[in-house]
CSV table of C-alpha atoms in Angstrom, one decimal:
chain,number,residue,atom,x,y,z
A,102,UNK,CA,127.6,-64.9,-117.2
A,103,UNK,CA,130.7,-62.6,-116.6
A,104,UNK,CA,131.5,-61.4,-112.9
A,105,UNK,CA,132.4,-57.6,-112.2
A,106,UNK,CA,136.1,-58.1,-110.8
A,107,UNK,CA,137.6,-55.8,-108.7
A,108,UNK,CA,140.8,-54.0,-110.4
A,109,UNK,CA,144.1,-55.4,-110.4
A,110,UNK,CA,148.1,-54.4,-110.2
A,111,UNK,CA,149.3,-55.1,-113.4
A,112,UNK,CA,152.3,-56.0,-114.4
A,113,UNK,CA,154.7,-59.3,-115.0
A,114,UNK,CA,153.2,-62.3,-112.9
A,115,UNK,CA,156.3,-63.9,-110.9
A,116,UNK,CA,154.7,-67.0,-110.0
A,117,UNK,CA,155.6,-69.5,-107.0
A,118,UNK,CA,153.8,-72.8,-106.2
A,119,UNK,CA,153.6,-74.1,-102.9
A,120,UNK,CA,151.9,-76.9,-101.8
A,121,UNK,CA,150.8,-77.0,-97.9
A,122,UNK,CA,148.7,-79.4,-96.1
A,123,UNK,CA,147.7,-76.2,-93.7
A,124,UNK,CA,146.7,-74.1,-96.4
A,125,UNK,CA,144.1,-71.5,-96.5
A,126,UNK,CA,140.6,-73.2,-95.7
A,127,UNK,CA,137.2,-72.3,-96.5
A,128,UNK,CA,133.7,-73.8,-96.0
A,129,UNK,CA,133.4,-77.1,-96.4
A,130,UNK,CA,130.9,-79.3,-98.4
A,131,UNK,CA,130.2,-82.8,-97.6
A,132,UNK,CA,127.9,-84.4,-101.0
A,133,UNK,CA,126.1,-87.4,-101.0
A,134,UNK,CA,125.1,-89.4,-104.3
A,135,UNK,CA,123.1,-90.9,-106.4
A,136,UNK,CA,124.7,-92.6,-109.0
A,137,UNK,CA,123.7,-95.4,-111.8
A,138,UNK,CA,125.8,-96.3,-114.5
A,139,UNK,CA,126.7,-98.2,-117.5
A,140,UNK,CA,130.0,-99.8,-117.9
A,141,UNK,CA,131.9,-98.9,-121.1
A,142,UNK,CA,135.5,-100.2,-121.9
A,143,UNK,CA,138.4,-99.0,-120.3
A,144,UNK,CA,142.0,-98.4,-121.7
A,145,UNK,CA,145.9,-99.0,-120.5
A,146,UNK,CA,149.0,-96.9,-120.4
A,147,UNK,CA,152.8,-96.3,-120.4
A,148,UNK,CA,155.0,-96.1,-117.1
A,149,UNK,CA,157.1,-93.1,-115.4
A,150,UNK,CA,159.6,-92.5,-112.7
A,151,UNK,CA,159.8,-88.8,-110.6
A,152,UNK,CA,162.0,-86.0,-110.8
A,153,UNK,CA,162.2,-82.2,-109.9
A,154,UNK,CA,163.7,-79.5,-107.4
A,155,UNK,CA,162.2,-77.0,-104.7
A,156,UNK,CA,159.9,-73.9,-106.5
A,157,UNK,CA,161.9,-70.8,-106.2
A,158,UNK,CA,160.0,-68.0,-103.4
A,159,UNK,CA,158.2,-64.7,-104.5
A,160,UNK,CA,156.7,-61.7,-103.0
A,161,UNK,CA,152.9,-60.9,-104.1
A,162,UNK,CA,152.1,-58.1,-106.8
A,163,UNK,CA,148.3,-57.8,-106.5
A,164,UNK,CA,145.9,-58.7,-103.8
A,165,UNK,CA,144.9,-61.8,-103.3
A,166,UNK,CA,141.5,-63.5,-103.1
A,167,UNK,CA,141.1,-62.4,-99.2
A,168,UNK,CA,141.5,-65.6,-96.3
A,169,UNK,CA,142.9,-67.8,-99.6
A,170,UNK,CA,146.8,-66.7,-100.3
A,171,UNK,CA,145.7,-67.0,-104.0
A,172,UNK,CA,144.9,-64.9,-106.6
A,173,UNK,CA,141.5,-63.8,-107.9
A,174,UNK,CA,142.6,-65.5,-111.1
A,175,UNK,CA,140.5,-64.1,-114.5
A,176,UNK,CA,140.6,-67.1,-115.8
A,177,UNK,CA,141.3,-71.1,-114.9
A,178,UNK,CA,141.8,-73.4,-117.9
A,179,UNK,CA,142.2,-77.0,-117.4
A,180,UNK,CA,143.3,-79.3,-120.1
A,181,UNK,CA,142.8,-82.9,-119.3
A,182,UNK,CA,144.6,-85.6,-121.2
A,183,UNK,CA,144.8,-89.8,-121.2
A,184,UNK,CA,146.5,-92.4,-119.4
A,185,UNK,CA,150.3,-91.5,-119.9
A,186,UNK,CA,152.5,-92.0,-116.3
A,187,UNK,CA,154.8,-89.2,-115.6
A,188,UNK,CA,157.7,-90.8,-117.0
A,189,UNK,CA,156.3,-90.6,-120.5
A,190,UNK,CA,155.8,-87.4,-120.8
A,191,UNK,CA,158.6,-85.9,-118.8
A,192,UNK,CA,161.8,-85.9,-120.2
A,193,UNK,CA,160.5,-87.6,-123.1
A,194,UNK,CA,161.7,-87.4,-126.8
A,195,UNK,CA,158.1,-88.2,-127.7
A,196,UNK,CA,156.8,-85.2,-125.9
A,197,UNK,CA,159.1,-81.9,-127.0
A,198,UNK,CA,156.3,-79.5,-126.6
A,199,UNK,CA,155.6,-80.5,-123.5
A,200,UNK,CA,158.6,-80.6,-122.5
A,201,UNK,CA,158.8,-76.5,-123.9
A,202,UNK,CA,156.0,-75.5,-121.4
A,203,UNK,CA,157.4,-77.6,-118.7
A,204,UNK,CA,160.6,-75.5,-119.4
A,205,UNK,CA,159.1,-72.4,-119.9
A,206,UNK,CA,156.4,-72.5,-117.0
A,207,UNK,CA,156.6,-75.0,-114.5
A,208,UNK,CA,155.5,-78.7,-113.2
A,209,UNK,CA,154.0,-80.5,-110.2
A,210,UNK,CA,156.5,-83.4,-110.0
A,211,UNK,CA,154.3,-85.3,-106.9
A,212,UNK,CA,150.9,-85.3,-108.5
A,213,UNK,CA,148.9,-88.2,-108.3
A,214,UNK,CA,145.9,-89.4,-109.8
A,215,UNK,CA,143.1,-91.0,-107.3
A,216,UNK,CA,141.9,-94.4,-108.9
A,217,UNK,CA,141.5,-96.4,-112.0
A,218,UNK,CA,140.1,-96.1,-114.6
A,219,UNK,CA,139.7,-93.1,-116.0
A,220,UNK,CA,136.1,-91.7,-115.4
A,221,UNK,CA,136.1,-92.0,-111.2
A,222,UNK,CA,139.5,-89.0,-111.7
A,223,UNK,CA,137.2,-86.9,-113.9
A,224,UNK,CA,134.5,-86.9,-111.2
A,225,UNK,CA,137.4,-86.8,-108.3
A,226,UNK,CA,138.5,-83.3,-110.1
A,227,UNK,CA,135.0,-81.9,-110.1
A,228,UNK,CA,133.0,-83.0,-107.4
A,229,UNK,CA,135.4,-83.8,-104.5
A,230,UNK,CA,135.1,-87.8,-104.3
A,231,UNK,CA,134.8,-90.2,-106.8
A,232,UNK,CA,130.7,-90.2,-105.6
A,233,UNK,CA,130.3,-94.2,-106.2
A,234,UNK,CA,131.9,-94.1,-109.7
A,235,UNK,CA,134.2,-96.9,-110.6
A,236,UNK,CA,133.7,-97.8,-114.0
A,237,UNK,CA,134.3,-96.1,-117.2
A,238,UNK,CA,130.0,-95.9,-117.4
A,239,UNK,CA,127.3,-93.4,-117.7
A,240,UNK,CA,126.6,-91.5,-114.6
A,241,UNK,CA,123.8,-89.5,-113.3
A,242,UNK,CA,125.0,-88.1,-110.1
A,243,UNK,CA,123.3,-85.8,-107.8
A,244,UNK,CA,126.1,-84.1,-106.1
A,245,UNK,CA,127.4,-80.5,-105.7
A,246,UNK,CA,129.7,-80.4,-108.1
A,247,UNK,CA,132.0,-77.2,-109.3
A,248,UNK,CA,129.9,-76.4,-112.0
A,249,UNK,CA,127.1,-75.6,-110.2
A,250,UNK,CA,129.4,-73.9,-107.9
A,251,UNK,CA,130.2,-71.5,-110.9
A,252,UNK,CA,127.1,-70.7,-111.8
A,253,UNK,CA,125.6,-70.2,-107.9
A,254,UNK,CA,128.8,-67.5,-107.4
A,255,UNK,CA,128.3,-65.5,-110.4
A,256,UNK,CA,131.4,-67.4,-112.3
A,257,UNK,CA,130.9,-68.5,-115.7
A,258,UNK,CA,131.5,-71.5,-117.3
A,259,UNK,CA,132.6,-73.6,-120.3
A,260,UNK,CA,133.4,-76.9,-121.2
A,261,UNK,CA,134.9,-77.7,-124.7
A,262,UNK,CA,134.7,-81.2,-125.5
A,263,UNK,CA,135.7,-82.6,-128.7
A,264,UNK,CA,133.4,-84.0,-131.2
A,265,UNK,CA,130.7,-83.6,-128.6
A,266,UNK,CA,127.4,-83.2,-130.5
A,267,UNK,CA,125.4,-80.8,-128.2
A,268,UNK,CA,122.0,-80.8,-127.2
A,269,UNK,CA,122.2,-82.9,-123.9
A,270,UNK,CA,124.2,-85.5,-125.9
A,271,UNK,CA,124.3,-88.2,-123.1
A,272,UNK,CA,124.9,-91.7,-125.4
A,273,UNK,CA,128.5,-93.0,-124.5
A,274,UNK,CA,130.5,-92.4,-127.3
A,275,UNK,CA,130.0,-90.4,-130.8
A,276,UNK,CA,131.6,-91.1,-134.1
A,277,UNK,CA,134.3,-89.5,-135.0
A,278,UNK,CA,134.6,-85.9,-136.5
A,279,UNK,CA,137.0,-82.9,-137.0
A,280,UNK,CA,136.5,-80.6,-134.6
A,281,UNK,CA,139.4,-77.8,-134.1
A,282,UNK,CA,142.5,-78.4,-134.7
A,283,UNK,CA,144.3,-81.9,-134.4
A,284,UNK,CA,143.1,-85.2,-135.4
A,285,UNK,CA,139.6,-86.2,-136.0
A,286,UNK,CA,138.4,-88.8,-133.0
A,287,UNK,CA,136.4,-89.8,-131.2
A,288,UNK,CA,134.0,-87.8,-128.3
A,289,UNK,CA,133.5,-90.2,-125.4
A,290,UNK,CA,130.9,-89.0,-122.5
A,291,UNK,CA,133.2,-90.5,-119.4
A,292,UNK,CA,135.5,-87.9,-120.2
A,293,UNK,CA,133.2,-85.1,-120.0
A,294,UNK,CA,132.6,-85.0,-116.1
A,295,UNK,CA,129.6,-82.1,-116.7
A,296,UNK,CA,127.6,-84.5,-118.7
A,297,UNK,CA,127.3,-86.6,-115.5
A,298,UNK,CA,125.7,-84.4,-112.9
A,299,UNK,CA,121.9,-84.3,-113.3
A,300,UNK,CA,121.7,-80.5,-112.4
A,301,UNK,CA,123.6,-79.9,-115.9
A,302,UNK,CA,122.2,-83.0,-118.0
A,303,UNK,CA,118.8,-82.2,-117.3
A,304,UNK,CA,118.8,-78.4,-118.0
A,305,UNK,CA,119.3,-77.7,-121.6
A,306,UNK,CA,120.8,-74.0,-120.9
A,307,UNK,CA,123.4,-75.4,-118.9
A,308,UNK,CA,124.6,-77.8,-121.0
A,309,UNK,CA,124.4,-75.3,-123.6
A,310,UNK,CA,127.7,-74.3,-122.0
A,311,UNK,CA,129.2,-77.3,-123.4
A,312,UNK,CA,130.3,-77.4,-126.7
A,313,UNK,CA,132.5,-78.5,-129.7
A,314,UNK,CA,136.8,-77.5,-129.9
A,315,UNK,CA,136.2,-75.3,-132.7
A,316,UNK,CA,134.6,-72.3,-130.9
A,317,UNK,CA,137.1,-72.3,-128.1
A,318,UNK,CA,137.4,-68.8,-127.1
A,319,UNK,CA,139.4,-68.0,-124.4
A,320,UNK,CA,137.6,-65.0,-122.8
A,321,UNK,CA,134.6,-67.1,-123.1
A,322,UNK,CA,134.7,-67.8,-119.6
A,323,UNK,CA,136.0,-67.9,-116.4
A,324,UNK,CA,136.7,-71.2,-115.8
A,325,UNK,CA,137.1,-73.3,-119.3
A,326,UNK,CA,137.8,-77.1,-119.2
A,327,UNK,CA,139.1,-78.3,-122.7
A,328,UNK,CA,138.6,-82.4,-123.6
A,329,UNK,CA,139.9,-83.4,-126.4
A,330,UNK,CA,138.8,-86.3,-128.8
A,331,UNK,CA,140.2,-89.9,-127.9
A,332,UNK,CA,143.4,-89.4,-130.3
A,333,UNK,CA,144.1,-86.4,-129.0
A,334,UNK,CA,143.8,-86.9,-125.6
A,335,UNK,CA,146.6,-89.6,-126.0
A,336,UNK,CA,144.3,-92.5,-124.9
A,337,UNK,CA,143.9,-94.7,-128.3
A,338,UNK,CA,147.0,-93.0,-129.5
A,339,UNK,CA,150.7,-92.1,-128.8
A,340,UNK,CA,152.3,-89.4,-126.6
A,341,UNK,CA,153.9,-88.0,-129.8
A,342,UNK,CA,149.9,-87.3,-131.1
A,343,UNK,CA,148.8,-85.8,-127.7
A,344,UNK,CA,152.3,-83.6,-127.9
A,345,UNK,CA,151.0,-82.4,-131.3
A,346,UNK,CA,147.6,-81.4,-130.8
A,347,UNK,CA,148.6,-79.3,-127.6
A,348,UNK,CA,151.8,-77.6,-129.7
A,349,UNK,CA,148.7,-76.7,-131.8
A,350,UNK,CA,146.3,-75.6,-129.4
A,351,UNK,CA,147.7,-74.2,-126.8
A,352,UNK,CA,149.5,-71.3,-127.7
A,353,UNK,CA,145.6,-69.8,-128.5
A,354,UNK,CA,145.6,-69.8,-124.5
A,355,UNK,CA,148.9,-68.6,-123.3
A,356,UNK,CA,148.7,-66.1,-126.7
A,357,UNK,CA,145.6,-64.3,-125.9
A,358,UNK,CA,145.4,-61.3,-123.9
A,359,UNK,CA,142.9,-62.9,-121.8
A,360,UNK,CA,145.6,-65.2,-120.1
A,361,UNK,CA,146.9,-62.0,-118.3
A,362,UNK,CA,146.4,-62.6,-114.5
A,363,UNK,CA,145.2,-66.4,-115.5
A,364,UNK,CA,146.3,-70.0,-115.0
A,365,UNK,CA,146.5,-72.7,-117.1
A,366,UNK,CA,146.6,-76.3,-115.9
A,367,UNK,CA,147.6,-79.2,-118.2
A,368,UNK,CA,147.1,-82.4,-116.3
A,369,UNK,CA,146.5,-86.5,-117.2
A,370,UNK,CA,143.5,-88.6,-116.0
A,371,UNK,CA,145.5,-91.5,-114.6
A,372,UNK,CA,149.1,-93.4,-114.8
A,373,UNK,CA,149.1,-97.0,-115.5
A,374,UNK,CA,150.5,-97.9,-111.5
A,375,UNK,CA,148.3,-98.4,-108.6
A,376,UNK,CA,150.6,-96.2,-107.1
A,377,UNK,CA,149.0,-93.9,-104.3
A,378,UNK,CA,145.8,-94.8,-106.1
A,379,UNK,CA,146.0,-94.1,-109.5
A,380,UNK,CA,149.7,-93.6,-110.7
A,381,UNK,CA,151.9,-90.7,-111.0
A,382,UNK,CA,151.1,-88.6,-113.6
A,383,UNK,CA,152.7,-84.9,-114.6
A,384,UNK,CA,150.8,-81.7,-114.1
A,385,UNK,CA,152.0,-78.7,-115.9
A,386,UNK,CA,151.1,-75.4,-114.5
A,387,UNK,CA,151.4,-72.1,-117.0
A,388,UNK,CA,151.3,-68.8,-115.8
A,389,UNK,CA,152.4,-65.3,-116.9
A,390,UNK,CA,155.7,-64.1,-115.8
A,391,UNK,CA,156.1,-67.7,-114.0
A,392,UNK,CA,159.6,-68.2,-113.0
A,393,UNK,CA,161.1,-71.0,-115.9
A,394,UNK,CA,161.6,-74.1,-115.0
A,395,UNK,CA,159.9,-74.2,-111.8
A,396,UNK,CA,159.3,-77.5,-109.9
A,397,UNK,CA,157.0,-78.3,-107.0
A,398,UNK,CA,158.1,-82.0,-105.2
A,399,UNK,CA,155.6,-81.9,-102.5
A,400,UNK,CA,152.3,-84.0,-102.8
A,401,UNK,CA,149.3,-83.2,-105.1
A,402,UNK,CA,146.3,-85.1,-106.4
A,403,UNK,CA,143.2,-83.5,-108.5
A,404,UNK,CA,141.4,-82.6,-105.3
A,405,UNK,CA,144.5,-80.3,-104.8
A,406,UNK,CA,143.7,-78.6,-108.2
A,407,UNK,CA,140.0,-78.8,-107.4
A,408,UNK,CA,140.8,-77.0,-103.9
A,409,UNK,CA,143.0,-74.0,-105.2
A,410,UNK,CA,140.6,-73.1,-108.1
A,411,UNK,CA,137.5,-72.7,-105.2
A,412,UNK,CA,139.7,-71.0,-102.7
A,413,UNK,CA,140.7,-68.5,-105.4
A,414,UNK,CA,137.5,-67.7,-106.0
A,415,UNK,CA,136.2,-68.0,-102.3
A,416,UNK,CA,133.7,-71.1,-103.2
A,417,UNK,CA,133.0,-73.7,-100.9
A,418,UNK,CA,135.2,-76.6,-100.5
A,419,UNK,CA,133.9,-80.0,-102.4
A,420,UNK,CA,134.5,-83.4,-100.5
A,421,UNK,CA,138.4,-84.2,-100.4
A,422,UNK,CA,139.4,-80.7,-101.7
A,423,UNK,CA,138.8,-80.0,-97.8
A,424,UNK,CA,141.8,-81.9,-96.9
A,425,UNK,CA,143.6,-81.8,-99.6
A,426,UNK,CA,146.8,-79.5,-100.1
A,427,UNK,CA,146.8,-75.9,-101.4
A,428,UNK,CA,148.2,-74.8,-104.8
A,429,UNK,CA,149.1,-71.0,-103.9
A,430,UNK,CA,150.1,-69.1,-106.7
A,431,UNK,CA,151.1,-65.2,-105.7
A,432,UNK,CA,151.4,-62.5,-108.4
């Protein structure tokens, strides 16, 4: 379901990120859980080391979401990829387009991710805790979750995952296909945080909003989360393969007219340190008319990410997100 949005300036975005631990709040939602799970297998990663300079200042173009600072974005895509530490991926030879948007757009330079392994970061993003996940397993969790903060606020809603064989699909892993564009892999389920909340899993209309690569469309929806298979996503392959599916994919994003007024994050699971939890692991951010080479040093974690996209959009604040820093992003 599409929203009625309320007309904007437009014009070139100039885009500033700052990050502030007394940020603009909003109402506040503590979940409890009810989780079981089965245990699948985990996977390891590559190592990093930080770098970056102070985000340039900018005066807002266009109203923002009002009490937030933010935008009323049109659209929040979130591309989540596998198990890479910051230092492979910036700066690296193995990872040029990357390095392009990085370039072009900007990067959170402090980000880090909340645990190991990879599944608990998934549910940290879209729920606000890790809701008694620690295992790469099969969840059923009861929680408020962002989804179902979507579809309670009149946002839309789409998840494109991979290889993902629809109806409800809830085993742990499918065989490989080709789905899109990049290499064909496989579609695992603990990378698919909407499969594990029982108010999605157990309603066949909602999970009809998740579905395979090939159908991405960009105006689909206003917030689109985009899992790629388990080559792509870098996890059972190199950075170089995860650089190349994105060079491929991504430009239908930042191409399309529906990226006007929108924001694009491209963000990894985990690192392979215990650092501040989970490892350091790079964050791209990609905006229109975003100043280039932009670099945020200040501290972010998912529940950051998780916090800017519901104070943009005036939703309630998950778990952590309540605490967590803002991301404010003024046209």
């Amino acid at each position: 379901m599409n929203r009625i949005r309320s007309c904007r300036t437009v014009g070139a975005v100039v885009m500033a990120l700052v990050v502030s631990a007394c940020g603009a709040t909003g109402p506040t939602v503590s979940p409890a859980s009810t989780a079981t799970a089965t245990p699948g297998p985990t996977a390891s990663v590559a190592s990093a080391s930080p770098a970056g300079s102070a985000w340039p200042s900018a005066s807002p173009s266009a109203s923002p979401t009002p009490g937030s600072g933010l935008p009323d974005f049109a659209h929040v895509y979130v591309i989540i990829l596998e198990n890479k530490e910051y230092g492979s991926i910036v700066g690296s030879a193995s990872a040029p387009y990357e390095n392009e948007l990085i370039a072009r757009y900007g990067l959170l330079t402090n980000f880090y991710a909340e645990t190991h392994p990879s599944e608990p970061n998934y549910i940290a993003l879209t729920s606000g805790g890790l809701q008694g996940t620690s295992t790469d397993g099969s969840y059923d969790l009861t929680v408020p979750n962002l989804f179902d903060q979507m579809d309670a606020s009149g946002h839309s809603w789409h998840v494109y995952a991979q290889g993902y064989p629809g109806n409800c699909f809830g085993s742990f892993q499918a065989l490989p296909v080709t789905d899109g564009v990049g290499a064909s892999g496989d579609y695992v389920r603990k990378h698919n945080p909407a499969i594990s909340y029982t108010s999605i899993s157990g309603n066949p209309n909602l999970c009809a909003n998740i579905t395979k690569l090939a159908g991405f469309d960009p105006a689909a929806a206003d917030f689109e989360m985009i899992i790629p298979n388990e080559i792509n996503d870098m996890h059972s392959s190199s950075v170089r393969a995860g650089d190349d599916f994105l060079r491929a994919f991504v430009p239908s994003i930042i191409d399309s007219p529906a990226f006007a007024n929108s924001v694009l994050f491209i963000t990894w699971d985990e690192g392979d340190t215990n650092t501040n939890g989970g490892g350091h692991i790079a964050t791209i951010v990609a905006s229109p008319g975003m100043t280039p080479g932009s670099h945020f040093d200040g501290p972010a974690t998912h529940y950051s990410m998780l916090r800017t996209i519901e104070l943009s959009w005036g939703l309630p604040l998950l778990g952590e997100a309540a605490d967590a820093t803002t991301i404010t992003l003024p046209y």
